[in-house]
Amino acid sequence: TALQINPTNIQLIVNTVLPLNLISFSGTKQNSDALLQWKTANEINVSHFELQRSTDAVSFTSIASIPAGSAVYNYSDTNAFAGKQLLFYRLKSVDIGGRFQLSSIVKLQKILTGSITIYPNPVKEVLTISGITQSGTVRLLSMDGKILSSQKVNTQTTTINMAAYSKGIYLLQFMAQEEVNTQKIIKQ
């Protein structure tokens, strides 16, 4: 018994997925900018990423094309919140053949928290943060983004003892809901 195959009746259905693992895609609001970060693994034949922005989470516009090949990505959408309260972002991963996949949507919102005051700046020992209008987190970071201290706050004023830190420039972040206010601190 012989098996005969007629090649005109064979159908090959291939469902292809980009050879890419999107490990994370996130964003934060920093003053009037939106900072987007993503991490990938297995970037095989990935051409580039298109960062897309929307004000309604339905209609997206590409705002940047970032070449693939880094595994860790950062993008600053400068003045994104100028005149806007709410923004949505997604990432379009495109392979060298033009196929693509879309990430989940990241929502960033401008919360009107007022302004916080930090003094003295430059500081020698105790840094005071005042004007806090809602519960949040105060973080002290090195200039390379390493978190040096983090504390929850629910009072209008709090302090950070800077005496043990070496002289230099640091970043102080106040985070409340989805808003991040960042200011430079000089330690003497």
mmCIF file of C-alpha atoms in Angstrom:
data_model
loop_
_atom_site.group_PDB
_atom_site.id
_atom_site.type_symbol
_atom_site.label_atom_id
_atom_site.label_comp_id
_atom_site.label_asym_id
_atom_site.label_seq_id
_atom_site.Cartn_x
_atom_site.Cartn_y
_atom_site.Cartn_z
ATOM 1 C CA THR A 1 0.000 0.000 0.000
ATOM 2 C CA ALA A 2 1.404 3.382 -1.027
ATOM 3 C CA LEU A 3 0.413 6.741 0.402
ATOM 4 C CA GLN A 4 -0.090 9.401 -2.207
ATOM 5 C CA ILE A 5 -0.090 13.076 -1.337
ATOM 6 C CA ASN A 6 -1.459 15.607 -3.748
ATOM 7 C CA PRO A 7 0.617 18.783 -3.134
ATOM 8 C CA THR A 8 -2.169 21.057 -4.367
ATOM 9 C CA ASN A 9 -4.407 20.069 -1.440
ATOM 10 C CA ILE A 10 -1.931 20.651 1.387
ATOM 11 C CA GLN A 11 -2.402 23.779 3.480
ATOM 12 C CA LEU A 12 0.187 24.949 5.925
ATOM 13 C CA ILE A 13 -1.119 27.403 8.488
ATOM 14 C CA VAL A 14 1.579 29.109 10.515
ATOM 15 C CA ASN A 15 0.795 31.378 13.412
ATOM 16 C CA THR A 16 3.894 33.434 14.013
ATOM 17 C CA VAL A 17 4.704 35.403 17.079
ATOM 18 C CA LEU A 18 7.634 37.767 17.239
ATOM 19 C CA PRO A 19 10.682 36.113 18.778
ATOM 20 C CA LEU A 20 10.653 38.586 21.651
ATOM 21 C CA ASN A 21 9.769 38.469 25.327
ATOM 22 C CA LEU A 22 8.598 41.830 26.630
ATOM 23 C CA ILE A 23 9.511 41.437 30.292
ATOM 24 C CA SER A 24 8.109 44.799 31.409
ATOM 25 C CA PHE A 25 6.701 48.050 30.038
ATOM 26 C CA SER A 26 6.035 50.888 32.476
ATOM 27 C CA GLY A 27 5.985 54.629 32.778
ATOM 28 C CA THR A 28 6.140 57.433 35.293
ATOM 29 C CA LYS A 29 5.264 61.104 35.181
ATOM 30 C CA GLN A 30 8.145 63.408 36.052
ATOM 31 C CA ASN A 31 7.147 67.061 36.126
ATOM 32 C CA SER A 32 5.649 67.615 32.636
ATOM 33 C CA ASP A 33 7.531 64.701 31.037
ATOM 34 C CA ALA A 34 6.531 61.070 30.679
ATOM 35 C CA LEU A 35 9.347 58.583 31.269
ATOM 36 C CA LEU A 36 8.805 55.183 29.660
ATOM 37 C CA GLN A 37 10.893 52.088 30.401
ATOM 38 C CA TRP A 38 10.811 48.581 29.012
ATOM 39 C CA LYS A 39 12.882 45.418 29.248
ATOM 40 C CA THR A 40 13.072 42.603 26.733
ATOM 41 C CA ALA A 41 14.635 39.189 26.256
ATOM 42 C CA ASN A 42 15.185 37.037 23.165
ATOM 43 C CA GLU A 43 15.253 39.869 20.651
ATOM 44 C CA ILE A 44 15.635 37.685 17.572
ATOM 45 C CA ASN A 45 15.103 39.507 14.253
ATOM 46 C CA VAL A 46 13.474 42.456 16.027
ATOM 47 C CA SER A 47 13.938 45.611 13.962
ATOM 48 C CA HIS A 48 12.655 48.386 16.221
ATOM 49 C CA PHE A 49 10.072 49.579 18.718
ATOM 50 C CA GLU A 50 7.472 52.231 18.031
ATOM 51 C CA LEU A 51 6.367 54.111 21.114
ATOM 52 C CA GLN A 52 2.751 55.200 20.715
ATOM 53 C CA ARG A 53 0.750 57.798 22.665
ATOM 54 C CA SER A 54 -2.984 58.449 23.007
ATOM 55 C CA THR A 55 -5.285 60.733 24.963
ATOM 56 C CA ASP A 56 -8.268 58.333 24.804
ATOM 57 C CA ALA A 57 -6.693 54.808 24.837
ATOM 58 C CA VAL A 58 -8.299 54.139 21.430
ATOM 59 C CA SER A 59 -6.531 56.209 18.796
ATOM 60 C CA PHE A 60 -2.729 55.963 19.106
ATOM 61 C CA THR A 61 -0.026 57.973 17.328
ATOM 62 C CA SER A 62 3.593 56.866 16.972
ATOM 63 C CA ILE A 63 5.861 59.393 18.684
ATOM 64 C CA ALA A 64 9.233 57.632 18.455
ATOM 65 C CA SER A 65 11.035 54.778 16.729
ATOM 66 C CA ILE A 66 13.737 53.146 18.840
ATOM 67 C CA PRO A 67 16.169 50.624 17.292
ATOM 68 C CA ALA A 68 16.188 47.177 18.909
ATOM 69 C CA GLY A 69 19.246 45.547 20.429
ATOM 70 C CA SER A 70 19.509 46.975 23.922
ATOM 71 C CA ALA A 71 17.332 44.725 26.181
ATOM 72 C CA VAL A 72 16.775 47.709 28.539
ATOM 73 C CA TYR A 73 15.185 50.857 27.133
ATOM 74 C CA ASN A 74 14.321 54.321 28.452
ATOM 75 C CA TYR A 75 12.516 57.080 26.607
ATOM 76 C CA SER A 76 11.528 60.556 27.801
ATOM 77 C CA ASP A 77 8.440 62.060 26.174
ATOM 78 C CA THR A 78 9.376 65.684 26.855
ATOM 79 C CA ASN A 79 6.546 68.077 27.817
ATOM 80 C CA ALA A 80 3.978 65.329 27.199
ATOM 81 C CA PHE A 81 1.735 66.707 29.950
ATOM 82 C CA ALA A 82 1.786 70.315 28.708
ATOM 83 C CA GLY A 83 -1.947 71.033 28.582
ATOM 84 C CA LYS A 84 -2.914 67.371 29.172
ATOM 85 C CA GLN A 85 -4.104 65.563 32.299
ATOM 86 C CA LEU A 86 -4.193 61.949 31.084
ATOM 87 C CA LEU A 87 -2.032 60.018 28.610
ATOM 88 C CA PHE A 88 -1.875 56.406 27.458
ATOM 89 C CA TYR A 89 1.172 54.673 26.007
ATOM 90 C CA ARG A 90 1.772 51.370 24.270
ATOM 91 C CA LEU A 91 4.743 49.760 22.594
ATOM 92 C CA LYS A 92 4.705 48.282 19.104
ATOM 93 C CA SER A 93 7.482 45.703 18.598
ATOM 94 C CA VAL A 94 8.293 45.304 14.883
ATOM 95 C CA ASP A 95 10.417 42.508 13.372
ATOM 96 C CA ILE A 96 12.592 42.750 10.258
ATOM 97 C CA GLY A 97 9.760 41.273 8.132
ATOM 98 C CA GLY A 98 7.287 43.948 9.228
ATOM 99 C CA ARG A 99 5.276 41.761 11.608
ATOM 100 C CA PHE A 100 4.465 43.380 14.926
ATOM 101 C CA GLN A 101 2.932 42.899 18.349
ATOM 102 C CA LEU A 102 1.467 45.460 20.742
ATOM 103 C CA SER A 103 2.130 45.727 24.463
ATOM 104 C CA SER A 104 -0.437 46.366 27.143
ATOM 105 C CA ILE A 105 -1.393 50.017 27.681
ATOM 106 C CA VAL A 106 0.269 52.186 30.338
ATOM 107 C CA LYS A 107 -1.863 54.992 31.805
ATOM 108 C CA LEU A 108 -0.205 58.124 33.190
ATOM 109 C CA GLN A 109 -2.169 60.886 34.886
ATOM 110 C CA LYS A 110 -1.281 64.381 35.998
ATOM 111 C CA ILE A 111 -2.451 64.924 39.567
ATOM 112 C CA LEU A 112 -2.491 68.478 40.787
ATOM 113 C CA THR A 113 -0.685 68.051 44.110
ATOM 114 C CA GLY A 114 0.665 71.556 44.374
ATOM 115 C CA SER A 115 4.346 72.073 44.784
ATOM 116 C CA ILE A 116 6.584 70.696 47.469
ATOM 117 C CA THR A 117 9.343 72.780 48.983
ATOM 118 C CA ILE A 118 12.746 71.343 49.807
ATOM 119 C CA TYR A 119 15.175 73.198 52.084
ATOM 120 C CA PRO A 120 17.961 73.880 52.732
ATOM 121 C CA ASN A 121 19.394 73.099 49.337
ATOM 122 C CA PRO A 122 22.403 72.692 49.381
ATOM 123 C CA VAL A 123 22.058 70.652 52.577
ATOM 124 C CA LYS A 124 24.652 69.583 55.155
ATOM 125 C CA GLU A 125 22.627 67.461 57.581
ATOM 126 C CA VAL A 126 18.802 67.545 57.686
ATOM 127 C CA LEU A 127 16.717 68.069 54.541
ATOM 128 C CA THR A 128 13.129 69.247 55.074
ATOM 129 C CA ILE A 129 10.331 68.506 52.601
ATOM 130 C CA SER A 130 7.164 70.551 53.100
ATOM 131 C CA GLY A 131 3.991 71.342 51.190
ATOM 132 C CA ILE A 132 2.950 67.676 50.937
ATOM 133 C CA THR A 133 -0.784 67.711 50.233
ATOM 134 C CA GLN A 134 -1.473 63.966 50.044
ATOM 135 C CA SER A 135 -0.055 60.652 51.214
ATOM 136 C CA GLY A 136 2.822 59.362 49.150
ATOM 137 C CA THR A 137 6.411 58.194 49.192
ATOM 138 C CA VAL A 138 9.599 60.234 49.449
ATOM 139 C CA ARG A 139 12.666 58.602 47.889
ATOM 140 C CA LEU A 140 16.285 59.686 47.793
ATOM 141 C CA LEU A 141 18.196 58.437 44.742
ATOM 142 C CA SER A 142 21.752 58.622 43.518
ATOM 143 C CA MET A 143 22.272 60.271 40.125
ATOM 144 C CA ASP A 144 22.474 56.833 38.510
ATOM 145 C CA GLY A 145 18.960 55.996 39.764
ATOM 146 C CA LYS A 146 19.848 53.786 42.746
ATOM 147 C CA ILE A 147 17.321 54.130 45.594
ATOM 148 C CA LEU A 148 19.191 55.172 48.750
ATOM 149 C CA SER A 149 16.180 55.646 51.038
ATOM 150 C CA SER A 150 12.411 55.450 50.787
ATOM 151 C CA GLN A 151 9.748 56.446 53.302
ATOM 152 C CA LYS A 152 5.955 56.655 53.298
ATOM 153 C CA VAL A 153 4.620 60.081 54.271
ATOM 154 C CA ASN A 154 1.157 61.207 55.317
ATOM 155 C CA THR A 155 2.058 64.506 56.958
ATOM 156 C CA GLN A 156 2.572 67.926 55.376
ATOM 157 C CA THR A 157 6.263 68.020 56.348
ATOM 158 C CA THR A 158 8.957 65.353 56.657
ATOM 159 C CA THR A 159 12.756 65.255 56.940
ATOM 160 C CA ILE A 160 15.650 63.176 55.655
ATOM 161 C CA ASN A 161 18.923 62.984 57.554
ATOM 162 C CA MET A 162 21.620 63.556 54.910
ATOM 163 C CA ALA A 163 24.605 63.618 57.339
ATOM 164 C CA ALA A 164 25.798 60.099 56.417
ATOM 165 C CA TYR A 165 25.752 60.739 52.642
ATOM 166 C CA SER A 166 28.859 61.879 50.803
ATOM 167 C CA LYS A 167 29.072 65.253 49.076
ATOM 168 C CA GLY A 168 27.450 65.347 45.651
ATOM 169 C CA ILE A 169 24.191 65.638 43.759
ATOM 170 C CA TYR A 170 21.169 63.482 44.563
ATOM 171 C CA LEU A 171 17.584 63.232 43.344
ATOM 172 C CA LEU A 172 14.619 63.569 45.685
ATOM 173 C CA GLN A 173 11.315 62.124 44.455
ATOM 174 C CA PHE A 174 7.873 62.607 45.916
ATOM 175 C CA MET A 175 5.436 60.054 44.503
ATOM 176 C CA ALA A 176 1.682 60.286 45.039
ATOM 177 C CA GLN A 177 -0.677 58.065 43.077
ATOM 178 C CA GLU A 178 0.734 58.181 39.532
ATOM 179 C CA GLU A 179 2.571 61.492 39.830
ATOM 180 C CA VAL A 180 6.300 61.782 40.440
ATOM 181 C CA ASN A 181 7.920 65.096 41.366
ATOM 182 C CA THR A 182 11.708 64.994 41.140
ATOM 183 C CA GLN A 183 14.153 67.650 42.327
ATOM 184 C CA LYS A 184 17.963 67.769 42.510
ATOM 185 C CA ILE A 185 19.572 68.001 45.944
ATOM 186 C CA ILE A 186 23.129 69.152 46.557
ATOM 187 C CA LYS A 187 24.830 67.611 49.597
ATOM 188 C CA GLN A 188 27.712 69.702 50.987
#
